[in-house]
Amino acid sequence: MVATIKNVAAEASVSPSTVSRVITGKAPVSSDKREKVLAAIKKLNYRPNILARGLKSKETKTLGLILPNITNPFFAEVAKGVEDAADAAGYNVILCNAGDDGAKEIRYLEVLHKKWVDGIVYDTVGVDTVDYLRTIMGDGIPIVTMDREIKGLPVDAVCLDNVKGGYIATRYLIALGHRKIALIAGPVYISTTTDREEGYRRALDEVGIQPRPDFIRYFSYDFESGFNAAAELLSFDDPPTGFICANDMIALGVIQQLERKGFQVPMDFSVVGFDDIYVSRLVKPALTTIAQPKYEMGQKAVALLLEHIARKRKRPKTALFAPELVIRESCGEQVRK
Amino acid sequence: MVATIKNVAAEASVSPSTVSRVITGKAPVSSDKREKVLAAIKKLNYRPNILARGLKSKETKTLGLILPNITNPFFAEVAKGVEDAADAAGYNVILCNAGDDGAKEIRYLEVLHKKWVDGIVYDTVGVDTVDYLRTIMGDGIPIVTMDREIKGLPVDAVCLDNVKGGYIATRYLIALGHRKIALIAGPVYISTTTDREEGYRRALDEVGIQPRPDFIRYFSYDFESGFNAAAELLSFDDPPTGFICANDMIALGVIQQLERKGFQVPMDFSVVGFDDIYVSRLVKPALTTIAQPKYEMGQKAVALLLEHIARKRKRPKTALFAPELVIRESCGEQVRK
DNA sequence: CTGTTAGCGCGTTCAA
DNA sequence: TTGAACGCGCTAACAG
């Protein structure tokens, strides 16, 4: 049998309200009654039922986190940041692995909606969810997107300065003497991809290099993509000497392909990754990459949500984080022609 | 404004009960009223409030998952298995990163208790939580532990056959000709560690090798531990030629230290990891390791929980999984003396 | 300072 | 087949 507030009240010979006041601390209670209540709580091992409380207060003290795959170290870092920040503020987080499945994403949005979470961190690339996001926001549940701004939806966002990221990666390779630089980008339709491409083009443009369309390839964010993209690029008559990759897993795939064909990195080709997942430093050659502050970005997402929950702000806001070049071993001076 | 069941009832000119019946499907409703209700639901964009439902039904359709660190790829895999299985059964999961902090673990248990989760997957190494676990179970919330049996507590568990894991790793090195085999184990007080050590000793015993106490080192599960342990072991007059590690990160640290001292793996020393996290195959030399079915174990944990929730079983049960030797590149024939 | 009352949104009696 | 009434556990409003 689980104790309720009534049992405690009976045990302490007071009214349920008094018990409630002791617990919430929102109203004064005489110290003798307080002690009796505390004793009763302890004796009956009473825990307030948060569901019932939420039914009244409209607060669940839980947040939703939707991401593609927690198994991906990038998202795991973000998740940790989200969870830590939420915990520090007294919130829990419901983890939702949406995969690449748009339908599943919508189903999760529905569930979080029905569970009355107090806010949602939305970290995916799905495209068909705008309507539902609008519905949820209409019901007063704040949403913050990660690395993605949704046109037409006044939603908070936590983003990396992807233009700059693409730019500094490209400049670095240029400084090393590379002129033929390929960009193995992410899926073509998302802003992350287009922003990085813009930075890439800008860097090329600054030094008067004409970007070659066949050097820009759109793939997905995994090892195989890198592996395949490198094979394609290498088959050209005049292949690139440097590769800028949309994430570290792609970069690892590229390197694998390069080595499989008998080349050496960074002696023959240079490769720069993106994200700086922890594997990057374990691998040989250790990956030179564009780091994003994943953990901090997760924390920031929660901070933005909490501002909305506290009604401190109603206008949408975008938090922009700066990418950073981490130089390790996968890039070298251009020597091949 | 968010629609409630009353609004829907008014819109459809029926009673709230009828709306409820349409939604739950637990009682017959005439088809004309059903259609009117459905239309009203759609029009008002109504979503049943799961909190209120839970208040009645005593079900929250959410599970708790407590683990040390989601950033560790091992736990991320487990978490994915948990999440997938939960989702398939209509449950959500609250993610709790307990770190190595015992106090935080207890706080999380309290929170999950208060939130009335329907079950808890408990995947940590904490030692001081037994009392609280007992309390929670007393309130009817089933718990399943991962890789850990708690003496005196009749709780379900999902375990790897760690004795066998230690055994096959050791036999493999023996078959390669090694006689001086070190065990870089986990924390000394947990069953995972002692079980693997037992397997190690058994394998040694079978071929008449006397285990050397100074070859068994207790460390924690990270890269630095491996790095430091290898340094210690290497400083011996008569160092080991093979290393069996409690997890892959430790093994990676060992290899790093070995190479730092100018040795080569597997030419000079052999190293076996444990877990088979995905990094293991990316690294050079690719790690030979003892794989555990992490994802499946996560799934199984949820399955056990659901059995309890459905009251199909009351006796505690332990699901045992088999470890598997994955041979890659980090072990070779013993040549050094 | 304290108890009584009412109601959050829903499902489940009980009658009709 | 349907509606009215009640209660899940809690907190807020109102009296006292």
Coordinates of N, CA, C and O in Angstrom, one line a residue, chain B residues 113-196:
Chain B
H113 N 10.7 7.4 -8.4 CA 9.7 6.9 -7.5 C 8.6 7.9 -7.4 O 7.4 7.5 -7.6
K114 N 8.9 9.2 -7.2 CA 7.8 10.2 -7.1 C 7.1 10.4 -8.4 O 5.9 10.8 -8.4
K115 N 7.8 10.1 -9.5 CA 7.1 10.3 -10.8 C 6.3 9.1 -11.2 O 5.7 9.0 -12.2
W116 N 6.3 8.1 -10.3 CA 5.5 6.9 -10.5 C 5.8 6.2 -11.9 O 4.9 5.9 -12.6
V117 N 7.1 6.1 -12.2 CA 7.4 5.4 -13.4 C 6.9 3.9 -13.2 O 6.8 3.5 -12.0
D118 N 6.7 3.2 -14.3 CA 6.2 1.9 -14.2 C 7.3 0.8 -13.9 O 7.0 -0.3 -13.7
G119 N 8.5 1.3 -14.1 CA 9.6 0.3 -13.9 C 10.9 1.1 -14.0 O 11.0 2.1 -14.6
I120 N 12.0 0.4 -13.5 CA 13.3 1.1 -13.6 C 14.4 0.1 -14.1 O 14.5 -1.0 -13.6
V121 N 15.1 0.6 -15.1 CA 16.3 -0.2 -15.5 C 17.5 0.5 -14.8 O 17.8 1.7 -14.9
Y122 N 18.2 -0.3 -14.0 CA 19.2 0.2 -13.1 C 20.6 -0.3 -13.5 O 20.9 -1.5 -13.2
D123 N 21.4 0.5 -14.1 CA 22.6 0.1 -14.7 C 23.8 0.9 -14.1 O 24.4 1.7 -14.8
T124 N 24.1 0.6 -12.8 CA 25.2 1.3 -12.3 C 25.9 0.4 -11.3 O 25.5 -0.8 -11.1
V125 N 26.9 0.9 -10.7 CA 27.7 0.2 -9.8 C 27.6 0.6 -8.4 O 28.3 0.1 -7.5
G126 N 26.7 1.6 -8.2 CA 26.5 2.1 -6.8 C 26.3 1.1 -5.8 O 25.8 0.0 -6.1
V127 N 26.7 1.4 -4.6 CA 26.7 0.3 -3.6 C 25.7 0.7 -2.4 O 25.3 -0.2 -1.7
D128 N 25.4 1.9 -2.3 CA 24.6 2.3 -1.1 C 23.2 2.5 -1.4 O 22.5 3.2 -0.6
T129 N 22.7 1.9 -2.4 CA 21.3 2.2 -2.8 C 20.3 1.1 -2.4 O 19.1 1.3 -2.7
V130 N 20.8 0.1 -1.8 CA 20.0 -1.1 -1.6 C 18.7 -0.8 -0.8 O 17.6 -1.2 -1.2
D131 N 18.9 0.0 0.2 CA 17.7 0.3 1.0 C 16.7 1.0 0.2 O 15.5 0.7 0.3
Y132 N 17.1 2.0 -0.6 CA 16.1 2.7 -1.4 C 15.5 1.8 -2.4 O 14.3 2.0 -2.7
L133 N 16.3 1.0 -3.0 CA 15.7 0.1 -4.0 C 14.6 -0.8 -3.4 O 13.6 -1.0 -4.0
R134 N 14.9 -1.2 -2.2 CA 13.9 -2.0 -1.5 C 12.6 -1.2 -1.2 O 11.5 -1.7 -1.5
T135 N 12.8 0.0 -0.9 CA 11.6 0.9 -0.7 C 10.8 1.0 -2.0 O 9.5 0.8 -2.0
I136 N 11.4 1.2 -3.0 CA 10.7 1.4 -4.3 C 10.0 0.1 -4.7 O 8.8 0.1 -5.1
M137 N 10.7 -1.0 -4.5 CA 10.0 -2.3 -4.9 C 8.9 -2.5 -3.9 O 7.8 -3.1 -4.4
G138 N 9.0 -2.1 -2.7 CA 7.9 -2.2 -1.8 C 6.7 -1.4 -2.2 O 5.5 -1.8 -2.0
D139 N 6.9 -0.4 -3.0 CA 5.8 0.4 -3.5 C 5.3 -0.2 -4.9 O 4.5 0.5 -5.6
G140 N 5.8 -1.3 -5.2 CA 5.3 -2.0 -6.4 C 5.9 -1.6 -7.7 O 5.4 -1.9 -8.8
I141 N 7.0 -0.9 -7.7 CA 7.7 -0.5 -8.9 C 8.8 -1.5 -9.2 O 9.8 -1.6 -8.4
P142 N 8.7 -2.3 -10.3 CA 9.7 -3.3 -10.6 C 11.0 -2.7 -11.0 O 11.0 -1.6 -11.6
I143 N 12.1 -3.4 -10.7 CA 13.4 -2.9 -11.0 C 14.2 -4.1 -11.7 O 14.0 -5.2 -11.3
V144 N 15.0 -3.7 -12.7 CA 15.9 -4.7 -13.2 C 17.3 -4.1 -13.3 O 17.5 -3.0 -13.7
T145 N 18.2 -4.9 -12.7 CA 19.6 -4.4 -12.7 C 20.3 -4.9 -13.9 O 20.0 -6.0 -14.5
M146 N 21.4 -4.2 -14.3 CA 22.2 -4.7 -15.4 C 23.5 -5.1 -14.9 O 24.2 -4.4 -14.2
D147 N 23.9 -6.3 -15.3 CA 25.3 -6.8 -15.0 C 25.6 -6.7 -13.5 O 26.7 -6.3 -13.1
R148 N 24.6 -6.9 -12.7 CA 24.9 -6.8 -11.3 C 23.7 -7.4 -10.5 O 22.6 -7.1 -10.6
E149 N 24.1 -8.4 -9.6 CA 23.1 -9.0 -8.8 C 23.3 -8.4 -7.4 O 24.4 -8.3 -6.9
I150 N 22.2 -8.1 -6.8 CA 22.3 -7.5 -5.4 C 21.9 -8.5 -4.4 O 20.7 -9.0 -4.4
K151 N 22.8 -8.9 -3.6 CA 22.5 -9.9 -2.6 C 21.4 -9.4 -1.6 O 21.5 -8.3 -1.2
G152 N 20.5 -10.3 -1.4 CA 19.4 -10.0 -0.4 C 18.3 -9.2 -1.0 O 17.3 -8.9 -0.3
L153 N 18.4 -8.9 -2.3 CA 17.3 -8.2 -3.0 C 16.8 -9.0 -4.1 O 17.5 -9.3 -5.1
P154 N 15.5 -9.4 -4.1 CA 14.9 -10.3 -5.1 C 14.6 -9.5 -6.3 O 13.4 -9.3 -6.6
V155 N 15.6 -9.2 -7.1 CA 15.4 -8.3 -8.2 C 15.8 -9.0 -9.5 O 16.7 -9.8 -9.5
D156 N 15.1 -8.7 -10.6 CA 15.5 -9.2 -11.9 C 16.8 -8.6 -12.3 O 17.2 -7.5 -12.0
A157 N 17.5 -9.4 -13.1 CA 18.8 -8.9 -13.6 C 19.1 -9.4 -15.0 O 18.7 -10.4 -15.4
V158 N 19.8 -8.5 -15.8 CA 20.3 -8.9 -17.1 C 21.8 -8.9 -17.0 O 22.4 -7.9 -16.7
C159 N 22.4 -10.1 -17.2 CA 23.8 -10.2 -17.0 C 24.5 -10.8 -18.2 O 24.0 -11.6 -18.9
L160 N 25.8 -10.5 -18.3 CA 26.7 -11.2 -19.2 C 27.3 -12.3 -18.4 O 27.5 -12.2 -17.2
D161 N 27.6 -13.4 -19.1 CA 28.3 -14.5 -18.4 C 29.8 -14.1 -18.3 O 30.6 -14.4 -19.1
N162 N 30.0 -13.3 -17.2 CA 31.4 -12.7 -17.1 C 32.5 -13.7 -16.8 O 33.6 -13.5 -17.2
V163 N 32.1 -14.8 -16.1 CA 33.1 -15.8 -15.9 C 33.6 -16.4 -17.2 O 34.8 -16.4 -17.5
K164 N 32.6 -16.6 -18.1 CA 33.0 -17.2 -19.4 C 33.8 -16.1 -20.2 O 34.7 -16.5 -20.9
G165 N 33.4 -14.9 -20.1 CA 34.1 -13.8 -20.8 C 35.6 -13.8 -20.4 O 36.5 -13.8 -21.3
G166 N 35.8 -13.8 -19.1 CA 37.2 -13.8 -18.6 C 37.9 -15.1 -19.1 O 39.1 -15.0 -19.5
Y167 N 37.2 -16.1 -19.1 CA 37.8 -17.4 -19.5 C 38.2 -17.4 -21.0 O 39.3 -17.8 -21.3
I168 N 37.3 -17.1 -21.9 CA 37.7 -17.2 -23.3 C 38.7 -16.2 -23.7 O 39.6 -16.5 -24.6
A169 N 38.8 -15.1 -23.1 CA 39.8 -14.1 -23.4 C 41.2 -14.7 -23.0 O 42.1 -14.7 -23.7
T170 N 41.2 -15.3 -21.8 CA 42.5 -15.9 -21.3 C 42.9 -17.1 -22.1 O 44.1 -17.2 -22.5
R171 N 41.9 -17.9 -22.5 CA 42.2 -19.1 -23.3 C 42.8 -18.7 -24.6 O 43.7 -19.3 -25.1
Y172 N 42.3 -17.6 -25.2 CA 42.7 -17.2 -26.5 C 44.2 -16.8 -26.4 O 45.0 -17.2 -27.2
L173 N 44.6 -16.0 -25.4 CA 45.9 -15.6 -25.2 C 46.9 -16.8 -25.0 O 48.0 -16.9 -25.5
I174 N 46.4 -17.7 -24.2 CA 47.1 -18.9 -23.9 C 47.4 -19.7 -25.2 O 48.5 -20.2 -25.5
A175 N 46.3 -19.8 -26.0 CA 46.5 -20.5 -27.3 C 47.5 -19.9 -28.2 O 48.1 -20.5 -29.0
L176 N 47.7 -18.6 -28.0 CA 48.6 -17.8 -28.8 C 50.0 -18.0 -28.3 O 51.0 -17.5 -28.8
G177 N 50.2 -18.7 -27.2 CA 51.5 -19.0 -26.6 C 51.9 -18.2 -25.4 O 52.9 -18.3 -24.9
H178 N 51.0 -17.3 -25.0 CA 51.3 -16.4 -23.9 C 51.2 -17.2 -22.6 O 50.3 -18.1 -22.4
R179 N 52.1 -16.9 -21.7 CA 52.1 -17.6 -20.3 C 52.0 -16.5 -19.2 O 51.5 -16.7 -18.2
K180 N 52.5 -15.3 -19.6 CA 52.5 -14.2 -18.6 C 51.4 -13.2 -19.0 O 51.6 -12.4 -19.8
I181 N 50.2 -13.5 -18.4 CA 49.0 -12.7 -18.8 C 48.5 -11.8 -17.7 O 48.2 -12.4 -16.6
A182 N 48.4 -10.5 -17.9 CA 47.9 -9.6 -16.9 C 46.4 -9.4 -17.0 O 45.9 -9.5 -18.1
L183 N 45.8 -9.2 -15.9 CA 44.4 -8.8 -16.0 C 44.2 -7.4 -15.4 O 44.5 -7.2 -14.2
I184 N 43.8 -6.5 -16.3 CA 43.5 -5.1 -15.8 C 42.0 -5.1 -15.6 O 41.2 -4.9 -16.5
A185 N 41.6 -5.3 -14.3 CA 40.2 -5.5 -14.0 C 39.5 -4.2 -13.7 O 40.1 -3.1 -13.6
G186 N 38.2 -4.3 -13.4 CA 37.5 -3.1 -13.0 C 37.6 -2.9 -11.5 O 38.5 -3.4 -10.9
P187 N 36.7 -2.0 -11.0 CA 36.7 -1.8 -9.5 C 36.6 -3.1 -8.8 O 35.8 -4.0 -9.2
V188 N 37.3 -3.2 -7.7 CA 37.4 -4.5 -7.0 C 36.1 -5.1 -6.4 O 36.0 -6.3 -6.2
Y189 N 35.2 -4.2 -6.0 CA 34.1 -4.7 -5.2 C 32.9 -5.1 -6.0 O 31.9 -5.5 -5.4
I190 N 32.9 -5.1 -7.3 CA 31.7 -5.5 -8.0 C 31.8 -6.8 -8.6 O 32.9 -7.3 -9.0
S191 N 30.7 -7.5 -8.8 CA 30.6 -8.8 -9.2 C 31.2 -9.0 -10.6 O 31.8 -10.0 -10.9
T192 N 30.9 -8.0 -11.5 CA 31.5 -8.1 -12.8 C 33.0 -8.4 -12.8 O 33.5 -9.3 -13.5
T193 N 33.6 -7.7 -12.0 CA 35.1 -7.8 -11.9 C 35.5 -9.2 -11.3 O 36.3 -9.9 -11.9
T194 N 34.8 -9.6 -10.2 CA 35.2 -10.8 -9.6 C 34.9 -12.0 -10.5 O 35.6 -13.0 -10.6
D195 N 33.8 -11.9 -11.2 CA 33.4 -13.0 -12.1 C 34.4 -13.2 -13.2 O 34.9 -14.3 -13.6
R196 N 34.8 -12.1 -13.8 CA 35.8 -12.2 -14.9 C 37.1 -12.7 -14.4 O 37.8 -13.5 -15.1

